[in-house]
C-alpha cells in the first residue's frame, strides 16, 4: 500500500489521520546503529583478545569496519541519498522465502543424521512442497533422481 | 617461450580440453536458464573442481563463465527474459526480431558477436596482464590500499541503487572476512569458540550461499507470487531465418566498437558486464545511421550488447592477474578457485606460476573456439533448455548448493554457514544492499587488511607521509570524486541505466 494513499479524504471531505509510523530511513538507521553499537561495545571486545605491546590490536580491523558502517549510514541518512523510491516501494511478503528456507534447513538437518543421499532427496521433496507442488509424479520422480545422482557421486568417492 | 610451450601442452591435454568443453556446455545451460545466474553457477562449480588439476579446474570455470555470457542471449531473444542480467539489453532488439520471425538470425548474431568480443578481449588480456603486473610490483602497500578503496567505492556505487548501501555492503564483507585468526598475533577473532571458524568463514560457503542459494530463494518467491497471481508463462517462437554475409559485414564496426567498450568495462573494477552491455547499446544507438531501427528489431543492437558483454570477462581478469584485484564478481569467484588450488592471484603469479598462466591463456582461446562450435551446433537445442520449469530448477539447484559446499569441506558446519549466508543475502537484496559488493569486499578483505596494516607501519600513522606517494593520493582523490558524483546521483533519485527493466 502506497504511503501517500494513507492520507485520504473521508466521505465528509475531511482529512483522515495517517496512523503514526517512522519513515523507513529512520528505521534503517536505527537498526544499523543498534547493531553497530552491539558489535563495537559487546561482541568485538568479548571475541578478541588484548594485543601485546607491539602490532595492532586484533580488534582494530573489525572495529574500523563497524565504525565505518555506522558513519556511512549516518551520512546516507543526512544527505538523503538512500536510493530510488525507498519510501514508495513495499517489499513483497516474506512468507514464501521463509517457507523455502525452512524446507532447506530441515533438509540439512536430515543430511546431518541420515547422510547426503537421503538428505538430498528429502531436501528436494521439501522444497517441492514449499513450492506448492502436489503432482505425485513430480514429488516422487525428482527426489528419486536426486538420490540416484547423489548415490553415484558418493560411489565415486568424492 | 619454454613456459608458453609447456603451458600450451598442459592446455591441449585431453583432460583440460574436456574440462573446457564441459564448462562451455554447462555455461550455455546456465546462461539459457533464467533462474540461474553466472556467478551462482560458478559458485556451485568451484567445489566440483577441487578434484581436478589446476589448469583443468580454471579452464572449466572459464568455460562456464564465457559460455554463460553467450547463452544468456537465448532467453533474452526467445522469451524477452534474459538468462543473465547482462543480457537484459539484448531484449531491446532481440525479442522484437524473434517476434518478427527472425529468431535464428538474432541468435546467430548474438553468438558470432559474443565470440568476436571474447576472442579480442582475451588477446588484450594476454598482451596487457603481464606488463601491468610488472608495473604493479612497483606499487607499495599505500598504493594497494588506495587502489582497493577506489575499486570498492566504484563497485559499491555501480552495483546497486545507492552508494551508501553499496559501501555498507562492501565494508560488511570486509568485516566478515576478519573472522578467524588475527594475522599478526594468530589469536582467534570473532570465532565464538568454533574451531571451524579459525580459518575464517568458508569462502565457498559464502559464494554459494549468497549467490546461488539467495537467488533460488528469490526465484522461488517470484514463482510462488506469480502462481498466486495466476500468471501464465510465455511460449517460444522458432523460425528458419538466416544471416547473410552482407549483414555480417555491416555489423563489423559495431562489434569492434562494442568490444572496446566491453574491455574498458572489464578493466575498471565494478563496472561489470551489465554496465558494459548497456553502455555499448547506448553508444550504438547514438551512432545509428538512417534506416537503423533500434528498439524495434535492429541487428546492430543485438551485436552491440553481446560483443560488449562477452568482452568484459577476459578484461576483468587483467586487474585480477596484475594486482590480485577482482574486477567483477565472476573474477572474485575465480579467486576462490585459484586459492583452492594453492595459487594466489596477483603480480607475482607470473613469476611463480608462469606455466600455469600461459596454460590458462591457451585454454581461454580454446574455450572461445569451443564456444563458437558448441553454440553453432546447439543453437536450437539451447533454446529448448530455457523451457525447463522453475519447479525443477529451484529444488535441484538448492540440493546442488548443499552438495557442492559439503564436497569442498566435508563439514556440515560449512553447509549451515552456506544456508545462513544465503538467508543474509536474501535479506540484503530485499532491502537494497548489494550482495555483489559484499562478496567482493569479503574476497578482498584479507588483502585489504594486510595492505592497511602495512600502510600504517610504513607511514608510522603519520598521514603526511601520504604526500610522498602520488599514485596513492591520486586514487584516493578519485575515490572522493566518485563519492561526490554518486551521492549527487542518489540524491537526485535518478535510476541507473542497468536497472532499466527489459521490454
XYZ file of C-alpha atoms in Angstrom:
661
model
C 0.000 0.000 0.000
C 1.442 3.344 -1.071
C 2.090 5.639 1.894
C 0.502 8.523 0.005
C -2.767 6.615 -0.189
C -2.997 6.602 3.561
C -3.614 10.336 3.518
C -7.136 10.319 2.087
C -10.319 12.270 2.406
C -13.266 10.657 4.160
C -16.799 10.829 2.842
C -17.434 14.142 4.539
C -14.439 15.750 2.756
C -12.242 15.909 5.851
C -8.713 14.570 6.067
C -8.215 11.194 7.691
C -5.302 10.936 10.057
C -2.450 8.678 8.887
C -1.511 6.154 11.555
C 1.799 7.287 13.092
C 4.796 5.462 11.619
C 8.508 6.186 11.421
C 9.935 6.829 7.983
C 11.821 3.785 6.646
C 15.083 5.757 6.576
C 14.978 6.324 10.345
C 14.121 2.689 10.989
C 17.012 1.603 8.776
C 19.457 3.967 10.502
C 18.283 2.881 13.967
C 18.753 -0.797 13.176
C 22.216 -0.241 11.717
C 23.343 1.913 14.658
C 21.939 -0.559 17.201
C 23.771 -3.466 15.573
C 26.948 -1.371 15.255
C 26.865 -0.446 18.958
C 26.253 -4.050 19.980
C 29.195 -5.191 17.872
C 31.538 -2.383 18.927
C 30.900 -2.439 22.682
C 29.984 -6.054 23.359
C 30.736 -8.587 20.635
C 34.151 -7.412 19.430
C 35.655 -6.868 22.917
C 34.344 -10.270 24.023
C 35.570 -12.082 20.925
C 39.061 -10.602 20.621
C 41.994 -10.890 22.983
C 44.189 -7.998 24.072
C 47.196 -7.240 21.887
C 50.801 -7.479 23.006
C 52.937 -4.383 23.201
C 53.736 -4.442 19.510
C 51.448 -4.584 16.476
C 47.853 -3.591 16.041
C 45.088 -4.920 18.253
C 43.102 -7.850 16.816
C 40.024 -5.709 17.371
C 41.403 -2.948 15.101
C 40.021 -4.048 11.741
C 36.589 -5.240 12.951
C 36.164 -2.002 14.912
C 37.197 0.121 11.936
C 34.640 -1.698 9.775
C 31.823 -1.238 12.291
C 32.594 2.443 12.791
C 32.805 2.949 9.023
C 29.428 1.264 8.511
C 27.831 3.443 11.169
C 29.414 6.578 9.692
C 28.246 5.738 6.155
C 24.741 5.013 7.444
C 24.590 8.367 9.243
C 25.961 10.225 6.187
C 23.483 8.471 3.945
C 20.645 9.484 6.239
C 21.798 13.106 6.452
C 22.293 13.521 2.701
C 19.034 11.725 1.909
C 20.838 9.597 -0.689
C 19.421 6.199 0.132
C 18.475 5.439 -3.453
C 15.378 5.307 -5.587
C 11.845 5.064 -4.297
C 12.607 3.684 -0.842
C 9.577 5.232 0.764
C 7.262 4.163 -2.036
C 8.199 0.554 -2.599
C 6.852 -2.070 -0.222
C 8.841 -5.320 -0.251
C 6.737 -8.393 -1.101
C 5.555 -10.762 1.627
C 8.361 -12.727 3.192
C 6.390 -15.896 3.828
C 7.415 -17.585 0.551
C 11.129 -17.163 1.170
C 10.711 -18.238 4.801
C 8.960 -21.439 3.715
C 11.718 -22.261 1.229
C 14.490 -21.513 3.711
C 12.821 -23.659 6.384
C 12.464 -26.513 3.911
C 16.183 -26.405 3.195
C 17.128 -26.110 6.884
C 15.069 -29.201 7.715
C 16.697 -30.928 4.757
C 20.180 -30.059 6.037
C 19.228 -31.465 9.479
C 18.212 -34.694 7.729
C 21.601 -34.701 5.949
C 23.244 -34.430 9.383
C 21.566 -37.584 10.663
C 20.814 -39.631 7.546
C 23.611 -38.761 5.127
C 23.854 -36.817 1.883
C 21.830 -39.196 -0.323
C 18.716 -39.402 1.855
C 19.124 -35.809 2.990
C 19.400 -34.523 -0.567
C 16.288 -36.415 -1.656
C 14.321 -35.170 1.355
C 15.524 -31.607 0.719
C 14.298 -31.693 -2.877
C 10.950 -33.113 -1.728
C 10.517 -30.456 0.966
C 11.395 -27.668 -1.469
C 8.841 -29.010 -3.961
C 6.224 -28.993 -1.221
C 7.235 -25.447 -0.265
C 6.705 -24.522 -3.939
C 3.124 -25.792 -3.548
C 3.647 -28.739 -5.869
C 1.157 -31.547 -5.363
C 1.708 -33.611 -8.501
C 2.571 -37.092 -7.226
C 4.716 -37.915 -10.253
C 6.950 -34.884 -9.699
C 7.054 -35.402 -5.921
C 8.317 -38.951 -6.463
C 10.467 -38.610 -9.596
C 12.588 -35.619 -8.671
C 13.692 -36.892 -5.226
C 14.405 -40.325 -6.734
C 16.535 -38.729 -9.480
C 18.340 -36.571 -6.919
C 19.012 -39.609 -4.731
C 20.326 -41.566 -7.723
C 22.699 -38.780 -8.754
C 23.946 -38.286 -5.200
C 24.463 -42.012 -4.760
C 26.521 -42.043 -7.966
C 28.576 -39.087 -6.727
C 29.129 -40.842 -3.399
C 30.157 -44.012 -5.186
C 32.962 -42.112 -6.951
C 34.488 -41.484 -3.558
C 34.026 -37.729 -3.599
C 58.941 -19.281 -24.748
C 59.586 -22.534 -22.885
C 56.830 -21.756 -20.402
C 54.479 -20.855 -23.239
C 55.070 -24.212 -24.901
C 54.721 -26.113 -21.635
C 51.550 -24.205 -20.830
C 50.159 -24.974 -24.273
C 50.926 -28.668 -23.773
C 49.010 -28.574 -20.492
C 46.108 -26.729 -22.103
C 45.867 -29.173 -25.028
C 45.933 -32.210 -22.728
C 42.741 -34.274 -23.201
C 41.587 -33.681 -19.615
C 41.976 -29.927 -19.929
C 40.219 -29.759 -23.302
C 37.445 -31.988 -21.977
C 37.142 -29.713 -18.923
C 36.802 -26.674 -21.203
C 34.181 -28.447 -23.287
C 32.173 -29.431 -20.192
C 32.480 -25.906 -18.867
C 31.182 -24.482 -22.144
C 28.231 -26.889 -22.126
C 27.376 -26.095 -18.521
C 27.841 -22.401 -19.174
C 25.400 -22.405 -22.063
C 22.798 -24.243 -19.985
C 23.311 -21.804 -17.120
C 23.133 -18.833 -19.443
C 19.918 -20.008 -21.017
C 18.155 -20.786 -17.731
C 16.673 -17.562 -16.371
C 16.726 -18.809 -12.793
C 20.453 -19.433 -12.541
C 22.977 -16.651 -12.896
C 26.592 -16.939 -13.984
C 28.081 -16.102 -10.552
C 25.723 -18.597 -8.914
C 26.722 -21.345 -11.348
C 30.394 -20.520 -10.878
C 29.994 -20.634 -7.118
C 28.418 -24.090 -7.359
C 31.007 -25.299 -9.872
C 34.072 -24.227 -7.835
C 33.895 -27.033 -5.235
C 33.387 -29.553 -8.029
C 36.759 -28.556 -9.471
C 38.508 -29.466 -6.233
C 39.417 -32.861 -7.653
C 40.752 -31.512 -10.960
C 44.230 -30.282 -11.792
C 44.669 -26.501 -11.524
C 44.685 -25.989 -15.292
C 41.601 -28.180 -15.806
C 39.787 -26.501 -12.936
C 40.431 -22.961 -14.141
C 39.734 -23.945 -17.758
C 36.402 -25.468 -16.715
C 35.364 -22.363 -14.794
C 36.448 -20.033 -17.568
C 34.393 -22.131 -19.986
C 31.344 -21.782 -17.717
C 31.795 -18.017 -17.471
C 32.340 -17.414 -21.177
C 29.514 -19.611 -22.384
C 27.006 -18.322 -19.846
C 27.595 -14.836 -21.186
C 26.833 -16.135 -24.687
C 23.921 -18.318 -23.575
C 22.195 -15.513 -21.692
C 21.126 -14.035 -25.009
C 18.936 -17.036 -25.818
C 16.305 -16.302 -23.203
C 16.526 -12.601 -23.971
C 15.771 -13.211 -27.645
C 13.271 -16.062 -27.397
C 11.388 -15.149 -24.222
C 12.188 -11.489 -23.564
C 13.639 -12.866 -20.320
C 17.414 -12.504 -20.098
C 19.242 -15.557 -18.774
C 21.821 -13.185 -17.316
C 21.366 -9.586 -16.144
C 23.998 -8.585 -18.680
C 21.742 -9.853 -21.470
C 18.889 -7.567 -20.481
C 19.882 -5.035 -23.142
C 19.720 -7.816 -25.745
C 15.968 -7.960 -25.132
C 15.513 -4.483 -26.616
C 16.150 -5.654 -30.175
C 16.474 -9.436 -29.846
C 12.914 -10.093 -28.792
C 11.384 -7.865 -31.498
C 13.484 -9.790 -34.034
C 12.101 -13.069 -32.692
C 8.540 -11.756 -32.805
C 9.145 -10.808 -36.435
C 10.075 -14.402 -37.229
C 13.858 -13.788 -37.257
C 14.827 -15.577 -34.066
C 17.507 -17.723 -35.709
C 19.144 -14.646 -37.246
C 19.150 -12.925 -33.871
C 20.599 -15.988 -32.144
C 23.386 -16.244 -34.730
C 24.227 -12.559 -34.434
C 24.369 -12.932 -30.661
C 26.658 -15.966 -30.941
C 29.092 -14.506 -33.503
C 29.269 -11.168 -31.686
C 29.867 -12.958 -28.392
C 32.746 -14.992 -29.816
C 34.274 -11.962 -31.529
C 34.196 -9.829 -28.373
C 35.511 -12.701 -26.303
C 38.489 -13.518 -28.544
C 39.614 -9.903 -28.967
C 39.347 -9.286 -25.236
C 41.292 -12.468 -24.480
C 44.105 -11.292 -26.792
C 44.153 -7.941 -24.982
C 44.380 -9.793 -21.653
C 47.303 -11.877 -22.894
C 49.070 -8.755 -24.151
C 48.464 -6.478 -21.165
C 48.303 -8.548 -17.977
C 51.999 -9.281 -17.552
C 53.234 -5.725 -18.315
C 50.658 -4.395 -15.883
C 51.765 -6.937 -13.299
C 55.359 -5.704 -13.666
C 54.092 -2.181 -13.040
C 52.011 -3.373 -10.108
C 55.088 -4.816 -8.407
C 56.309 -1.253 -8.019
C 53.213 -0.407 -6.027
C 53.629 -0.486 -2.282
C 51.089 -1.024 0.496
C 49.859 2.593 0.365
C 49.175 2.355 -3.346
C 47.476 -1.051 -2.982
C 45.266 0.224 -0.157
C 44.232 3.293 -2.135
C 43.528 1.227 -5.276
C 41.295 -1.087 -3.267
C 39.477 1.849 -1.666
C 38.864 3.279 -5.148
C 37.756 -0.062 -6.567
C 35.390 -0.767 -3.677
C 33.903 2.714 -3.968
C 33.245 2.249 -7.679
C 31.865 -1.240 -7.184
C 29.669 -0.051 -4.327
C 28.247 2.777 -6.403
C 27.538 0.762 -9.513
C 26.290 -2.493 -8.015
C 23.015 -1.190 -6.706
C 20.785 1.828 -6.402
C 22.652 3.611 -3.603
C 26.309 4.364 -2.916
C 25.719 4.343 0.839
C 24.146 0.903 0.852
C 26.783 -0.355 -1.549
C 29.573 0.868 0.735
C 27.870 -0.653 3.770
C 27.637 -3.964 1.913
C 31.292 -3.864 0.894
C 32.503 -2.933 4.385
C 30.279 -5.644 5.872
C 32.016 -8.109 3.570
C 35.395 -6.914 4.823
C 34.105 -7.249 8.409
C 33.027 -10.827 7.791
C 36.484 -11.548 6.387
C 38.032 -10.579 9.749
C 36.529 -13.673 11.362
C 39.266 -16.190 12.021
C 42.804 -15.841 13.333
C 44.339 -12.391 13.659
C 47.102 -12.092 11.005
C 49.647 -10.644 13.456
C 49.033 -12.399 16.758
C 47.291 -15.552 15.419
C 44.713 -15.293 18.217
C 41.100 -16.210 17.469
C 38.984 -13.258 16.431
C 35.160 -13.342 16.363
C 35.157 -17.163 16.192
C 32.733 -17.647 19.111
C 34.767 -20.636 20.209
C 34.130 -22.548 16.960
C 37.272 -24.247 15.718
C 35.703 -24.431 12.243
C 35.980 -20.646 12.035
C 39.715 -20.494 12.778
C 40.353 -20.328 9.014
C 37.581 -17.799 8.621
C 34.147 -18.086 7.087
C 34.479 -20.694 4.316
C 34.821 -18.865 1.020
C 32.847 -21.431 -0.947
C 30.005 -21.339 1.604
C 29.877 -17.552 1.252
C 29.844 -17.502 -2.539
C 27.460 -20.436 -2.980
C 25.172 -19.217 -0.226
C 24.975 -15.570 -1.223
C 24.755 -16.136 -4.944
C 23.134 -19.456 -5.754
C 21.076 -20.076 -2.613
C 19.937 -16.470 -2.335
C 18.950 -16.460 -5.977
C 16.894 -19.615 -5.544
C 15.067 -18.006 -2.617
C 14.327 -15.001 -4.820
C 13.274 -17.168 -7.793
C 11.105 -19.347 -5.558
C 9.418 -16.295 -4.107
C 8.847 -14.922 -7.613
C 7.382 -18.256 -8.753
C 5.015 -18.503 -5.791
C 3.868 -14.897 -6.149
C 3.279 -15.429 -9.873
C 1.363 -18.601 -9.155
C -0.751 -16.825 -6.570
C -1.491 -14.076 -9.098
C -2.443 -16.636 -11.747
C 0.292 -15.614 -14.227
C 0.917 -17.917 -17.221
C 4.477 -18.167 -18.611
C 5.026 -17.045 -22.252
C 5.692 -19.558 -25.044
C 8.579 -19.606 -27.527
C 8.745 -18.968 -31.278
C 11.029 -20.609 -33.833
C 11.902 -19.846 -37.409
C 14.450 -20.644 -40.094
C 15.722 -17.136 -40.974
C 19.403 -16.896 -41.877
C 22.221 -14.358 -41.636
C 23.783 -13.082 -44.873
C 27.426 -12.104 -45.430
C 26.436 -8.512 -46.190
C 24.684 -8.315 -42.829
C 27.764 -9.732 -41.103
C 29.945 -7.088 -42.816
C 27.560 -4.341 -41.732
C 27.888 -5.483 -38.129
C 31.709 -5.341 -38.031
C 32.114 -1.676 -36.963
C 29.500 -2.125 -34.234
C 31.151 -5.305 -32.975
C 34.610 -3.685 -32.834
C 33.374 -0.566 -31.046
C 31.310 -2.597 -28.587
C 34.219 -4.903 -27.840
C 36.340 -1.888 -26.882
C 33.554 -0.659 -24.576
C 33.363 -4.114 -23.022
C 37.129 -4.230 -22.474
C 37.026 -0.855 -20.722
C 34.120 -2.033 -18.565
C 36.043 -5.156 -17.633
C 39.306 -3.443 -16.751
C 37.701 -0.868 -14.472
C 36.693 -2.709 -11.291
C 32.989 -2.522 -10.525
C 31.534 -1.796 -13.936
C 30.934 -5.404 -14.947
C 29.161 -6.943 -17.953
C 25.748 -5.398 -17.284
C 27.063 -1.843 -17.310
C 29.301 -2.694 -20.275
C 26.386 -4.082 -22.300
C 24.133 -1.111 -21.603
C 26.892 1.427 -22.321
C 27.632 -0.314 -25.595
C 23.961 -0.331 -26.608
C 23.666 3.360 -25.758
C 26.766 4.134 -27.829
C 25.487 2.113 -30.794
C 22.117 3.821 -30.649
C 23.747 7.241 -30.507
C 25.801 6.447 -33.617
C 22.915 4.964 -35.578
C 22.533 5.636 -39.303
C 19.322 6.439 -41.202
C 17.333 3.252 -41.564
C 18.530 1.717 -38.285
C 15.571 0.676 -36.137
C 16.946 0.431 -32.619
C 14.340 -0.847 -30.190
C 12.264 -2.433 -32.952
C 14.487 -5.284 -34.078
C 17.828 -3.787 -35.166
C 20.549 -6.406 -35.627
C 23.249 -3.900 -34.584
C 21.510 -3.631 -31.212
C 21.968 -7.344 -30.571
C 25.570 -7.271 -31.785
C 26.425 -4.255 -29.612
C 25.237 -5.766 -26.339
C 26.586 -9.255 -26.889
C 30.057 -8.211 -28.072
C 30.472 -5.949 -25.031
C 29.003 -8.485 -22.612
C 31.484 -11.168 -23.642
C 34.451 -8.825 -23.819
C 34.085 -7.969 -20.135
C 35.184 -11.219 -18.509
C 38.647 -11.620 -20.096
C 39.298 -7.926 -19.490
C 38.183 -8.223 -15.844
C 40.931 -10.780 -15.369
C 43.544 -8.089 -16.153
C 43.344 -6.394 -12.723
C 42.971 -9.861 -11.173
C 46.179 -11.203 -12.681
C 48.033 -7.910 -12.486
C 47.321 -6.826 -8.908
C 45.100 -9.560 -7.461
C 42.021 -7.345 -7.508
C 38.891 -8.964 -8.964
C 37.164 -6.629 -11.385
C 33.843 -8.420 -11.217
C 32.029 -10.924 -9.035
C 32.864 -13.701 -11.524
C 36.530 -12.816 -11.199
C 36.122 -12.819 -7.398
C 34.783 -16.355 -7.556
C 37.685 -17.354 -9.783
C 39.947 -16.090 -6.974
C 38.463 -18.747 -4.707
C 39.175 -21.366 -7.371
C 42.782 -20.226 -7.649
C 43.181 -20.315 -3.879
C 41.688 -23.802 -3.594
C 44.490 -24.947 -5.884
C 47.157 -23.089 -3.980
C 47.619 -20.180 -6.393
C 47.359 -16.614 -5.081
C 46.399 -14.204 -7.907
C 48.493 -11.085 -8.008
C 51.571 -9.544 -9.646
C 53.803 -12.415 -8.505
C 51.688 -15.075 -10.170
C 53.542 -14.672 -13.487
C 56.883 -15.287 -11.774
C 55.707 -18.095 -9.504
C 53.399 -19.956 -11.909
C 54.380 -18.977 -15.484
C 53.496 -22.353 -16.951
C 50.042 -22.289 -15.368
C 49.362 -18.739 -16.556
C 50.307 -19.483 -20.162
C 48.241 -22.651 -19.929
C 45.263 -20.565 -18.802
C 45.748 -18.164 -21.726
C 45.779 -21.019 -24.225
C 42.747 -22.579 -22.516
C 40.888 -19.303 -22.895
C 41.498 -19.326 -26.648
C 40.396 -22.965 -26.802
C 37.282 -22.003 -24.823
C 36.460 -19.271 -27.341
C 36.673 -21.713 -30.240
C 34.627 -24.320 -28.348
C 32.060 -21.655 -27.583
C 31.623 -20.979 -31.303
C 31.354 -24.643 -32.230
C 29.063 -25.655 -29.376
C 26.922 -22.563 -29.768
C 26.511 -23.008 -33.513
C 25.669 -26.684 -33.291
C 23.454 -26.413 -30.241
C 21.669 -23.172 -31.193
C 18.178 -24.577 -31.268
C 18.699 -27.124 -28.524
C 19.757 -24.488 -26.014
C 16.642 -22.526 -26.838
C 14.623 -25.548 -25.684
C 16.556 -25.817 -22.416
C 15.159 -22.470 -21.439
C 11.766 -24.116 -21.103
C 12.779 -26.166 -18.040
C 10.245 -25.154 -15.396
C 11.238 -23.357 -12.222
C 9.875 -26.198 -10.059
C 12.657 -28.422 -11.430
C 15.419 -25.809 -11.334
C 14.872 -24.466 -7.820
C 14.986 -27.696 -5.768
C 17.768 -29.102 -7.971
C 19.971 -26.053 -7.510
C 19.298 -25.946 -3.771
C 20.415 -29.547 -3.430
C 23.433 -28.719 -5.615
C 24.315 -25.904 -3.215
C 24.288 -28.274 -0.253
C 26.214 -30.991 -2.054
C 28.753 -28.603 -3.563
C 29.626 -26.978 -0.250
C 29.757 -30.338 1.522
C 32.037 -31.828 -1.139
C 34.510 -28.980 -0.752
C 34.902 -29.124 3.019
C 33.260 -32.383 4.165
C 31.971 -30.379 7.106
C 28.319 -29.829 7.838
C 29.282 -26.555 9.514
C 30.033 -25.171 6.057
C 26.588 -26.200 4.866
C 24.920 -24.433 7.789
C 27.113 -21.402 7.075
C 26.010 -21.521 3.439
C 22.332 -21.516 4.414
C 22.832 -18.722 6.954
C 24.690 -16.576 4.442
C 22.083 -17.356 1.820
C 19.384 -16.024 4.116
C 21.564 -12.979 4.836
C 21.969 -12.437 1.101
C 18.208 -12.628 0.619
C 17.608 -10.049 3.355
C 20.306 -7.798 1.899
C 18.829 -7.961 -1.605
C 15.354 -7.378 -0.290
C 16.336 -4.092 1.296
C 18.579 -2.827 -1.493
C 22.013 -3.911 -0.234
C 24.299 -5.307 -2.893
C 25.376 -8.918 -2.469
C 27.957 -8.455 -5.223
C 29.711 -5.666 -3.327
C 29.546 -7.697 -0.134
C 31.245 -10.654 -1.779
C 33.959 -8.567 -3.392
C 34.612 -6.951 -0.006
C 34.751 -10.422 1.544
C 37.218 -11.726 -1.017
C 39.392 -8.608 -0.984
C 39.123 -8.182 2.821
C 42.226 -10.091 3.950
C 44.402 -8.397 1.318
C 42.919 -5.019 2.229
C 43.620 -5.543 5.932
C 47.173 -6.627 5.212
C 47.788 -3.587 2.989
C 46.221 -1.253 5.531
C 48.309 -2.627 8.390
C 51.466 -2.343 6.274
C 50.480 1.207 5.311
C 50.106 2.180 8.955
C 53.533 0.732 9.706
C 55.157 2.407 6.680
C 53.664 5.806 7.499
C 54.129 5.358 11.274
C 50.476 6.533 11.431
C 51.535 9.945 10.094
C 49.100 10.946 7.300
C 51.549 13.498 5.880
C 53.730 10.664 4.594
C 50.927 10.032 2.082
C 52.088 13.111 0.166
C 55.217 11.216 -0.880
C 53.050 8.678 -2.698
C 51.326 10.469 -5.609
C 49.719 7.301 -7.012
C 48.016 6.641 -3.681
C 46.939 10.275 -3.415
C 45.575 10.108 -6.966
C 43.453 7.045 -6.300
C 42.140 8.453 -3.028
C 41.257 11.703 -4.792
C 39.427 9.730 -7.489
C 37.548 7.891 -4.757
C 36.403 11.201 -3.256
C 35.326 12.474 -6.674
C 33.422 9.252 -7.264
C 31.721 9.570 -3.870
C 30.677 13.145 -4.680
C 29.332 12.217 -8.120
C 27.430 9.184 -6.909
C 25.987 10.912 -3.847
C 24.639 13.595 -6.166
C 23.169 10.895 -8.401
C 21.477 9.178 -5.463
C 20.145 12.442 -4.071
C 18.619 13.367 -7.433
C 16.793 10.000 -7.495
C 17.993 9.011 -10.992
C 17.698 5.310 -11.786
C 20.953 3.767 -13.078
C 20.638 2.513 -16.652
C 21.475 -1.028 -15.598
C 18.263 -1.144 -13.565
C 16.035 -0.397 -16.575
C 13.731 -3.402 -16.994
C 13.633 -5.183 -20.376
C 10.573 -4.926 -22.699
